[in-house]
mmCIF file of C-alpha atoms in Angstrom:
data_model
loop_
_atom_site.group_PDB
_atom_site.id
_atom_site.type_symbol
_atom_site.label_atom_id
_atom_site.label_comp_id
_atom_site.label_asym_id
_atom_site.label_seq_id
_atom_site.Cartn_x
_atom_site.Cartn_y
_atom_site.Cartn_z
ATOM 1 C CA MET A 129 3.783 -22.357 19.166
ATOM 2 C CA THR A 130 3.762 -18.686 18.138
ATOM 3 C CA ALA A 131 1.116 -16.609 19.723
ATOM 4 C CA VAL A 132 -1.555 -15.365 17.810
ATOM 5 C CA VAL A 133 -1.421 -11.116 17.888
ATOM 6 C CA PRO A 134 -4.816 -10.544 19.093
ATOM 7 C CA GLY A 135 -5.344 -7.658 16.445
ATOM 8 C CA LEU A 136 -4.753 -10.275 13.993
ATOM 9 C CA SER A 137 -7.418 -13.017 15.279
ATOM 10 C CA GLY A 138 -9.640 -14.604 12.770
ATOM 11 C CA ASP A 139 -12.946 -12.949 14.638
ATOM 12 C CA ARG A 140 -11.557 -9.452 14.706
ATOM 13 C CA LEU A 141 -10.552 -9.672 10.903
ATOM 14 C CA LEU A 142 -13.617 -11.032 9.960
ATOM 15 C CA ARG A 143 -15.601 -8.249 11.790
ATOM 16 C CA LEU A 144 -13.011 -5.560 9.940
ATOM 17 C CA MET A 145 -13.501 -7.153 6.603
ATOM 18 C CA ARG A 146 -17.423 -6.975 6.990
ATOM 19 C CA ARG A 147 -17.546 -3.738 8.220
ATOM 20 C CA SER A 148 -15.438 -2.560 5.263
ATOM 21 C CA VAL A 149 -17.415 -4.499 2.696
ATOM 22 C CA THR A 150 -20.694 -2.927 4.063
ATOM 23 C CA GLU A 151 -19.386 0.455 4.359
ATOM 24 C CA THR A 152 -18.189 0.653 0.702
ATOM 25 C CA ARG A 153 -21.331 -1.514 -0.701
ATOM 26 C CA LEU A 154 -18.778 -3.686 -2.244
ATOM 27 C CA ASP A 155 -20.448 -6.144 -4.741
ATOM 28 C CA LEU A 156 -18.666 -8.257 -6.899
ATOM 29 C CA THR A 157 -21.328 -11.197 -7.488
ATOM 30 C CA GLY A 158 -20.851 -13.132 -10.572
ATOM 31 C CA ARG A 159 -17.079 -11.890 -10.996
ATOM 32 C CA VAL A 160 -13.780 -13.825 -11.359
ATOM 33 C CA VAL A 161 -11.198 -11.869 -9.367
ATOM 34 C CA LEU A 162 -7.529 -12.878 -9.833
ATOM 35 C CA THR A 163 -5.533 -11.323 -6.930
ATOM 36 C CA GLU A 164 -2.761 -12.441 -4.229
ATOM 37 C CA ALA A 165 -2.815 -14.698 -1.323
ATOM 38 C CA ALA A 166 -0.123 -13.999 1.396
ATOM 39 C CA THR A 167 0.235 -13.971 5.157
ATOM 40 C CA GLY A 168 -0.651 -11.912 8.078
ATOM 41 C CA PRO A 169 -2.985 -8.976 6.870
ATOM 42 C CA TYR A 170 -2.319 -9.663 3.416
ATOM 43 C CA ALA A 171 -4.604 -13.036 3.889
ATOM 44 C CA VAL A 172 -7.713 -10.786 3.711
ATOM 45 C CA THR A 173 -7.673 -9.990 -0.152
ATOM 46 C CA PRO A 174 -9.155 -13.228 -1.474
ATOM 47 C CA VAL A 175 -11.385 -13.513 1.223
ATOM 48 C CA LEU A 176 -12.974 -10.019 0.960
ATOM 49 C CA ALA A 177 -13.155 -10.587 -2.903
ATOM 50 C CA ALA A 178 -15.081 -13.656 -1.852
ATOM 51 C CA LEU A 179 -17.364 -12.180 0.844
ATOM 52 C CA ALA A 180 -18.268 -9.543 -2.095
ATOM 53 C CA GLY A 181 -19.830 -12.611 -4.248
ATOM 54 C CA ALA A 182 -16.762 -13.245 -6.672
ATOM 55 C CA GLU A 183 -14.952 -16.276 -7.499
ATOM 56 C CA VAL A 184 -11.326 -16.002 -6.561
ATOM 57 C CA VAL A 185 -8.207 -17.136 -7.863
ATOM 58 C CA ALA A 186 -5.299 -16.325 -5.488
ATOM 59 C CA LEU A 187 -1.819 -16.791 -6.590
ATOM 60 C CA THR A 188 1.069 -17.028 -4.113
ATOM 61 C CA ARG A 189 4.512 -18.170 -3.435
ATOM 62 C CA GLY A 190 6.619 -18.706 -0.462
ATOM 63 C CA THR A 191 8.538 -15.862 0.942
ATOM 64 C CA ARG A 192 10.389 -14.987 3.809
ATOM 65 C CA TYR A 193 7.282 -14.313 5.537
ATOM 66 C CA GLY A 194 5.817 -17.780 5.101
ATOM 67 C CA SER A 195 5.619 -21.066 2.883
ATOM 68 C CA VAL A 196 3.126 -21.877 0.459
ATOM 69 C CA GLU A 197 1.577 -23.919 3.247
ATOM 70 C CA ASP A 198 1.511 -21.373 5.604
ATOM 71 C CA VAL A 199 -0.338 -18.934 3.275
ATOM 72 C CA THR A 200 -2.878 -21.533 2.062
ATOM 73 C CA ALA A 201 -3.636 -22.405 5.639
ATOM 74 C CA GLN A 202 -4.084 -18.736 7.046
ATOM 75 C CA VAL A 203 -6.459 -17.861 3.785
ATOM 76 C CA MET A 204 -8.599 -20.713 3.606
ATOM 77 C CA ALA A 205 -8.959 -21.024 7.636
ATOM 78 C CA LEU A 206 -10.281 -17.323 7.071
ATOM 79 C CA ALA A 207 -12.138 -18.121 4.393
ATOM 80 C CA GLU A 208 -13.545 -21.296 6.049
ATOM 81 C CA ALA A 209 -14.848 -18.835 9.188
ATOM 82 C CA ALA A 210 -16.134 -16.262 6.590
ATOM 83 C CA GLY A 211 -18.193 -19.194 4.758
ATOM 84 C CA VAL A 212 -16.701 -18.665 1.444
ATOM 85 C CA ALA A 213 -13.910 -21.621 1.233
ATOM 86 C CA GLY A 214 -15.778 -22.845 -1.930
ATOM 87 C CA ARG A 215 -15.347 -19.334 -3.973
ATOM 88 C CA ILE A 216 -11.504 -19.421 -3.188
ATOM 89 C CA THR A 217 -8.693 -21.402 -5.216
ATOM 90 C CA VAL A 218 -5.109 -20.648 -3.692
ATOM 91 C CA THR A 219 -2.468 -21.707 -6.420
ATOM 92 C CA THR A 220 1.156 -20.871 -7.265
ATOM 93 C CA GLU A 221 0.416 -21.522 -11.241
ATOM 94 C CA ARG A 222 -0.068 -18.804 -13.205
ATOM 95 C CA ARG A 223 -2.421 -20.401 -15.806
ATOM 96 C CA PRO A 224 -3.408 -18.450 -18.969
ATOM 97 C CA GLU A 225 -6.954 -19.595 -18.843
ATOM 98 C CA ASP A 226 -7.287 -17.964 -15.169
ATOM 99 C CA ILE A 227 -6.096 -14.989 -16.688
ATOM 100 C CA ALA A 228 -8.333 -15.315 -19.756
ATOM 101 C CA ARG A 229 -11.406 -15.554 -17.724
ATOM 102 C CA ALA A 230 -10.690 -12.880 -15.021
ATOM 103 C CA ASP A 231 -12.701 -10.094 -14.826
ATOM 104 C CA VAL A 232 -10.776 -8.432 -12.206
ATOM 105 C CA ILE A 233 -6.769 -8.638 -12.135
ATOM 106 C CA THR A 234 -5.484 -6.580 -8.947
ATOM 107 C CA ASN A 235 -2.013 -5.018 -9.148
ATOM 108 C CA SER A 236 -0.794 -7.097 -6.171
ATOM 109 C CA GLY A 237 2.576 -8.182 -5.189
ATOM 110 C CA HIS A 238 2.262 -12.151 -6.232
ATOM 111 C CA VAL A 239 0.042 -10.992 -9.332
ATOM 112 C CA ARG A 240 3.043 -8.639 -10.843
ATOM 113 C CA PRO A 241 4.675 -8.444 -13.028
ATOM 114 C CA ILE A 242 1.474 -7.276 -15.207
ATOM 115 C CA ASP A 243 3.581 -7.362 -18.273
ATOM 116 C CA GLU A 244 2.740 -7.305 -22.167
ATOM 117 C CA ALA A 245 2.685 -11.003 -21.976
ATOM 118 C CA MET A 246 0.273 -11.093 -19.510
ATOM 119 C CA VAL A 247 -2.020 -8.349 -20.673
ATOM 120 C CA ALA A 248 -2.038 -10.194 -23.968
ATOM 121 C CA LEU A 249 -3.898 -12.950 -22.230
ATOM 122 C CA MET A 250 -6.579 -10.587 -20.674
ATOM 123 C CA LYS A 251 -9.958 -10.053 -22.027
ATOM 124 C CA PRO A 252 -10.269 -6.578 -23.364
ATOM 125 C CA SER A 253 -13.386 -5.998 -20.614
ATOM 126 C CA ALA A 254 -10.978 -6.914 -17.579
ATOM 127 C CA VAL A 255 -10.205 -4.100 -15.334
ATOM 128 C CA VAL A 256 -6.785 -3.686 -12.902
ATOM 129 C CA PRO A 257 -7.245 -1.441 -9.964
ATOM 130 C CA LEU A 258 -4.025 -0.612 -8.660
ATOM 131 C CA MET A 259 -4.517 -0.771 -5.164
ATOM 132 C CA PHE A 260 -2.902 2.730 -4.394
ATOM 133 C CA GLU A 261 -3.355 6.399 -5.536
ATOM 134 C CA ALA A 262 -2.807 7.162 -9.194
ATOM 135 C CA TRP A 263 -0.150 9.756 -8.475
ATOM 136 C CA GLU A 264 1.984 6.799 -7.006
ATOM 137 C CA ALA A 265 2.462 5.365 -10.426
ATOM 138 C CA GLU A 266 3.852 8.813 -11.940
ATOM 139 C CA ALA A 267 7.333 7.201 -11.788
ATOM 140 C CA GLY A 268 6.605 4.549 -13.652
ATOM 141 C CA ARG A 269 6.949 0.913 -12.737
ATOM 142 C CA SER A 270 8.690 -1.936 -14.420
ATOM 143 C CA ASP A 271 6.257 -4.521 -13.019
ATOM 144 C CA LEU A 272 3.207 -2.850 -14.382
ATOM 145 C CA ASP A 273 2.798 -2.090 -17.824
ATOM 146 C CA ILE A 274 0.202 0.427 -18.272
ATOM 147 C CA PRO A 275 0.507 1.274 -22.012
ATOM 148 C CA ALA A 276 -0.049 -2.336 -22.766
ATOM 149 C CA LEU A 277 -3.237 -2.164 -20.777
ATOM 150 C CA ARG A 278 -4.555 1.081 -22.365
ATOM 151 C CA LYS A 279 -3.845 -0.351 -25.851
ATOM 152 C CA ARG A 280 -5.783 -3.631 -25.046
ATOM 153 C CA GLY A 281 -8.790 -1.295 -23.984
ATOM 154 C CA ILE A 282 -8.380 -2.685 -20.342
ATOM 155 C CA GLU A 283 -9.261 0.084 -17.914
ATOM 156 C CA VAL A 284 -6.764 0.551 -14.812
ATOM 157 C CA ALA A 285 -7.154 3.095 -12.458
ATOM 158 C CA GLY A 286 -6.067 3.942 -8.945
ATOM 159 C CA THR A 287 -7.693 4.017 -5.382
ATOM 160 C CA ASN A 288 -8.757 7.020 -3.659
ATOM 161 C CA GLU A 289 -7.175 6.133 0.003
ATOM 162 C CA ARG A 290 -8.611 9.484 1.039
ATOM 163 C CA HIS A 291 -12.108 8.555 0.645
ATOM 164 C CA PRO A 292 -13.971 8.334 3.852
ATOM 165 C CA ASP A 293 -14.772 5.128 3.542
ATOM 166 C CA VAL A 294 -11.393 3.861 2.792
ATOM 167 C CA ASP A 295 -9.294 6.478 4.917
ATOM 168 C CA VAL A 296 -5.924 4.722 4.466
ATOM 169 C CA PHE A 297 -4.248 8.167 4.587
ATOM 170 C CA SER A 298 -5.335 8.557 8.316
ATOM 171 C CA TYR A 299 -2.845 5.687 9.103
ATOM 172 C CA LEU A 300 0.064 7.276 7.886
ATOM 173 C CA GLY A 301 1.025 9.166 11.016
ATOM 174 C CA LEU A 302 0.769 6.051 13.340
ATOM 175 C CA MET A 303 2.987 4.560 10.602
ATOM 176 C CA ALA A 304 5.594 7.579 11.294
ATOM 177 C CA VAL A 305 5.315 7.032 15.119
ATOM 178 C CA LYS A 306 5.792 3.317 14.861
ATOM 179 C CA LEU A 307 8.877 3.720 12.489
ATOM 180 C CA LEU A 308 10.706 6.376 15.086
ATOM 181 C CA LEU A 309 9.410 3.678 18.133
ATOM 182 C CA ASP A 310 11.232 1.024 16.373
ATOM 183 C CA ALA A 311 14.470 3.212 16.290
ATOM 184 C CA GLY A 312 13.996 4.038 19.933
ATOM 185 C CA VAL A 313 12.962 7.628 19.255
ATOM 186 C CA PRO A 314 9.468 8.520 21.009
ATOM 187 C CA ALA A 315 7.643 11.160 18.992
ATOM 188 C CA TYR A 316 6.362 12.200 22.270
ATOM 189 C CA ARG A 317 8.386 15.660 23.109
ATOM 190 C CA SER A 318 10.881 14.993 20.327
ATOM 191 C CA ARG A 319 11.548 17.524 17.618
ATOM 192 C CA ILE A 320 10.916 15.836 14.329
ATOM 193 C CA ALA A 321 11.726 17.037 10.710
ATOM 194 C CA LEU A 322 9.476 15.575 7.983
ATOM 195 C CA LEU A 323 11.364 16.049 4.424
ATOM 196 C CA CYS A 324 8.305 15.286 2.086
ATOM 197 C CA ASP A 325 7.345 16.220 -1.357
ATOM 198 C CA ASN A 326 4.082 14.433 -1.641
ATOM 199 C CA PRO A 327 0.256 14.301 -0.596
ATOM 200 C CA PHE A 328 1.527 11.832 2.777
ATOM 201 C CA SER A 329 2.720 15.452 4.494
ATOM 202 C CA ASP A 330 -0.337 16.579 6.345
ATOM 203 C CA PHE A 331 -1.043 13.207 7.281
ATOM 204 C CA VAL A 332 2.140 12.248 8.744
ATOM 205 C CA VAL A 333 2.382 16.195 10.262
ATOM 206 C CA ARG A 334 -0.992 15.344 12.200
ATOM 207 C CA GLY A 335 0.004 11.958 13.051
ATOM 208 C CA LEU A 336 3.119 13.122 14.813
ATOM 209 C CA THR A 337 1.686 16.312 16.273
ATOM 210 C CA GLY A 338 -1.077 14.340 17.541
ATOM 211 C CA ALA A 339 1.618 11.917 19.512
ATOM 212 C CA GLY A 340 3.231 15.092 20.975
ATOM 213 C CA ALA A 341 6.103 15.699 18.495
ATOM 214 C CA LEU A 342 7.072 19.127 17.569
ATOM 215 C CA VAL A 343 7.210 18.982 13.777
ATOM 216 C CA THR A 344 9.107 20.981 11.025
ATOM 217 C CA ALA A 345 7.972 19.840 7.336
ATOM 218 C CA ALA A 346 9.416 20.876 4.033
ATOM 219 C CA ASP A 347 9.899 19.488 0.684
ATOM 220 C CA SER A 348 13.422 20.854 0.513
ATOM 221 C CA LEU A 349 16.226 19.869 3.055
ATOM 222 C CA ASP A 350 17.848 23.217 2.640
ATOM 223 C CA GLU A 351 14.732 24.808 4.126
ATOM 224 C CA LEU A 352 14.325 22.269 6.909
ATOM 225 C CA LEU A 353 18.423 22.478 7.495
ATOM 226 C CA THR A 354 17.613 25.990 8.860
ATOM 227 C CA ALA A 355 15.690 25.010 11.871
ATOM 228 C CA GLU A 356 17.245 23.562 15.218
ATOM 229 C CA GLN A 357 18.616 20.059 15.256
ATOM 230 C CA PRO A 358 15.887 17.300 15.363
ATOM 231 C CA GLU A 359 16.056 14.103 16.698
ATOM 232 C CA ALA A 360 15.326 12.591 13.681
ATOM 233 C CA LEU A 361 14.824 13.263 9.985
ATOM 234 C CA ILE A 362 11.935 11.452 8.341
ATOM 235 C CA VAL A 363 12.463 11.192 4.546
ATOM 236 C CA SER A 364 9.380 10.578 2.517
ATOM 237 C CA MET A 365 10.110 11.583 -1.113
ATOM 238 C CA ARG A 366 8.483 9.788 -4.254
ATOM 239 C CA PRO A 367 10.892 7.228 -5.549
ATOM 240 C CA THR A 368 13.245 8.217 -8.406
ATOM 241 C CA GLY A 369 15.081 5.067 -9.088
ATOM 242 C CA ALA A 370 18.075 7.042 -7.520
ATOM 243 C CA SER A 371 18.753 8.029 -3.940
ATOM 244 C CA VAL A 372 16.331 10.917 -2.993
ATOM 245 C CA LEU A 373 19.060 12.513 -1.258
ATOM 246 C CA SER A 374 22.251 13.531 -3.172
ATOM 247 C CA ALA A 375 25.517 13.477 -2.037
ATOM 248 C CA ALA A 376 25.825 16.992 -1.424
ATOM 249 C CA GLU A 377 22.279 17.141 0.798
ATOM 250 C CA LEU A 378 24.012 13.976 2.989
ATOM 251 C CA ASP A 379 27.169 16.207 3.213
ATOM 252 C CA ALA A 380 25.049 19.248 4.378
ATOM 253 C CA LEU A 381 22.940 17.073 6.413
ATOM 254 C CA ALA A 382 26.344 15.660 8.176
ATOM 255 C CA ALA A 383 27.519 18.709 9.009
ATOM 256 C CA ARG A 384 24.615 20.790 10.131
ATOM 257 C CA TRP A 385 22.862 18.046 12.044
ATOM 258 C CA PRO A 386 25.520 15.263 12.962
ATOM 259 C CA ASP A 387 24.166 12.239 14.399
ATOM 260 C CA THR A 388 20.361 12.997 13.440
ATOM 261 C CA LEU A 389 18.373 9.540 12.733
ATOM 262 C CA VAL A 390 17.756 9.378 9.252
ATOM 263 C CA ALA A 391 14.283 7.587 9.093
ATOM 264 C CA GLN A 392 13.585 6.217 5.719
ATOM 265 C CA TYR A 393 9.816 6.464 5.361
ATOM 266 C CA TRP A 394 9.520 6.332 1.716
ATOM 267 C CA GLY A 395 12.083 7.229 -0.926
ATOM 268 C CA ASP A 396 15.510 5.052 -1.979
ATOM 269 C CA LEU A 397 18.345 6.327 -0.006
ATOM 270 C CA ASP A 398 22.312 6.116 -0.618
ATOM 271 C CA ARG A 399 22.750 4.208 2.421
ATOM 272 C CA ASP A 400 26.687 3.507 2.195
ATOM 273 C CA GLY A 401 26.888 7.454 1.817
ATOM 274 C CA ILE A 402 24.629 7.788 4.680
ATOM 275 C CA ALA A 403 27.097 5.587 6.983
ATOM 276 C CA ALA A 404 30.324 7.002 5.784
ATOM 277 C CA ARG A 405 28.934 10.400 7.097
ATOM 278 C CA GLY A 406 28.082 8.967 10.614
ATOM 279 C CA LEU A 407 24.386 9.230 10.614
ATOM 280 C CA PRO A 408 22.208 6.772 11.837
ATOM 281 C CA VAL A 409 19.627 5.262 9.403
ATOM 282 C CA TRP A 410 16.216 3.018 10.115
ATOM 283 C CA PRO A 411 15.137 0.844 9.603
ATOM 284 C CA ALA A 412 18.168 -1.253 10.065
ATOM 285 C CA THR A 413 17.706 -3.144 6.640
ATOM 286 C CA ALA A 414 16.974 -1.272 3.476
ATOM 287 C CA PRO A 415 13.424 -1.599 2.035
ATOM 288 C CA GLY A 416 13.358 -2.872 -1.510
ATOM 289 C CA ALA A 417 13.853 -0.128 -4.234
ATOM 290 C CA GLY A 418 10.542 2.149 -4.195
ATOM 291 C CA HIS A 419 9.290 0.337 -1.244
ATOM 292 C CA MET A 420 8.261 2.199 2.144
ATOM 293 C CA GLY A 421 10.456 1.811 5.215
ATOM 294 C CA VAL A 422 7.349 0.846 7.384
ATOM 295 C CA LEU A 423 4.232 -0.821 6.012
ATOM 296 C CA PRO A 424 0.559 -0.193 6.622
ATOM 297 C CA SER A 425 0.512 -3.461 8.178
ATOM 298 C CA ALA A 426 2.844 -2.315 11.058
ATOM 299 C CA VAL A 427 0.168 -0.685 12.903
ATOM 300 C CA GLY A 428 -2.529 -3.521 12.509
ATOM 301 C CA PRO A 429 -4.591 -4.910 9.613
ATOM 302 C CA ASP A 430 -7.270 -2.161 9.765
ATOM 303 C CA PRO A 431 -5.411 -0.006 6.878
ATOM 304 C CA ILE A 432 -4.750 -3.384 4.838
ATOM 305 C CA VAL A 433 -8.620 -4.390 5.125
ATOM 306 C CA ARG A 434 -9.711 -0.891 4.373
ATOM 307 C CA LEU A 435 -6.928 -0.461 1.138
ATOM 308 C CA GLN A 436 -7.828 -3.702 -0.323
ATOM 309 C CA THR A 437 -11.412 -3.281 0.000
ATOM 310 C CA GLY A 438 -11.279 0.260 -1.620
ATOM 311 C CA GLY A 439 -9.023 -1.341 -4.480
ATOM 312 C CA LEU A 440 -12.051 -3.775 -5.095
ATOM 313 C CA LYS A 441 -14.118 -1.298 -5.027
ATOM 314 C CA VAL A 442 -12.351 0.319 -7.760
ATOM 315 C CA ALA A 443 -12.800 -2.669 -9.685
ATOM 316 C CA GLU A 444 -16.422 -3.000 -9.204
ATOM 317 C CA VAL A 445 -17.155 0.772 -10.646
ATOM 318 C CA LEU A 446 -14.760 0.131 -13.643
ATOM 319 C CA LEU A 447 -16.716 -2.918 -14.539
ATOM 320 C CA ARG A 448 -19.773 -0.919 -14.929
ATOM 321 C CA PRO A 449 -20.519 1.152 -18.149
ATOM 322 C CA ALA A 450 -19.424 4.231 -18.060
ATOM 323 C CA ALA A 451 -22.974 5.649 -18.361
ATOM 324 C CA ASP A 452 -23.805 3.577 -15.076
ATOM 325 C CA ARG A 453 -21.124 5.182 -12.871
ATOM 326 C CA THR A 454 -22.586 7.594 -10.349
ATOM 327 C CA GLU A 455 -20.816 10.595 -8.891
ATOM 328 C CA GLU A 456 -20.748 8.550 -5.450
ATOM 329 C CA ASP A 457 -19.192 5.490 -7.174
ATOM 330 C CA LEU A 458 -16.524 7.576 -9.044
ATOM 331 C CA GLU A 459 -15.386 9.220 -5.591
ATOM 332 C CA PHE A 460 -13.769 6.019 -4.885
ATOM 333 C CA VAL A 461 -12.075 5.977 -8.430
ATOM 334 C CA ASP A 462 -8.408 7.789 -8.557
ATOM 335 C CA GLU A 463 -8.130 8.497 -12.409
ATOM 336 C CA LEU A 464 -4.518 8.058 -14.092
ATOM 337 C CA VAL A 465 -3.620 10.973 -16.185
#
């Protein structure tokens, strides 16, 4: 029998969820939420919505992380413990009637693609919280048709992950430390270079420095390469649909910093090109295109609980008439440009 990780115990998850619902004052009473059901920390999403008073339809499918039966068992066990099992239906069927009656449709993995066909089934009063900050959608996503949502009059917005009651960005540094540890590089007393062109930078630097690393950060590889060779180069660049390091940059990296670990935090990389130049890279298996090389769940369920609660809070705010949204409410919402 697989041992239960203490940080993922049902009692602890419930404590984290109830605290997060209370802190954000999340209230979805009488609403219908269409979201996903998944394993591990991601089992919390439908239960959070139900704790906030919603009726929940949770879509799932079997993955390498667990079968449909595994997902259903984990979610419903957590829901039973929370006393909300009667409000949650876990299903593999994308039923048109469920889409049509949903007030909230979360931009979650098993729910996507939220494409034109799906949008056509939604009621115009529905809302879609992105469950990440708005700038992260700037590069465009093939599995999320924002123009179609807007054309139908459906409100869509990002989640302010830096809101003090959400505060997911504060885990970014821990995630970088975890990525390095898994590669066999302790942050403590290690020289680390961070290539980052987005708002993650200050938070990653803070976490690495707090763990004892000597950190140099820049949004340009040329600028970084003027410094002393580090133990690792953490790459955290906005995905572009191609490698975020060009062939010329890989040549310069191999020449200036031979044998330096390339730690793929975010942003796609030409792994064949990296290997051909004799540079080590981590994680060993490339993340999916546009995905992070280390997930927030790698450091525990806490950031997942906080992020999912924050995303559901965005939905609650969007469901209110614009005139009734207070300044305090709007602090949770990260508007799309």
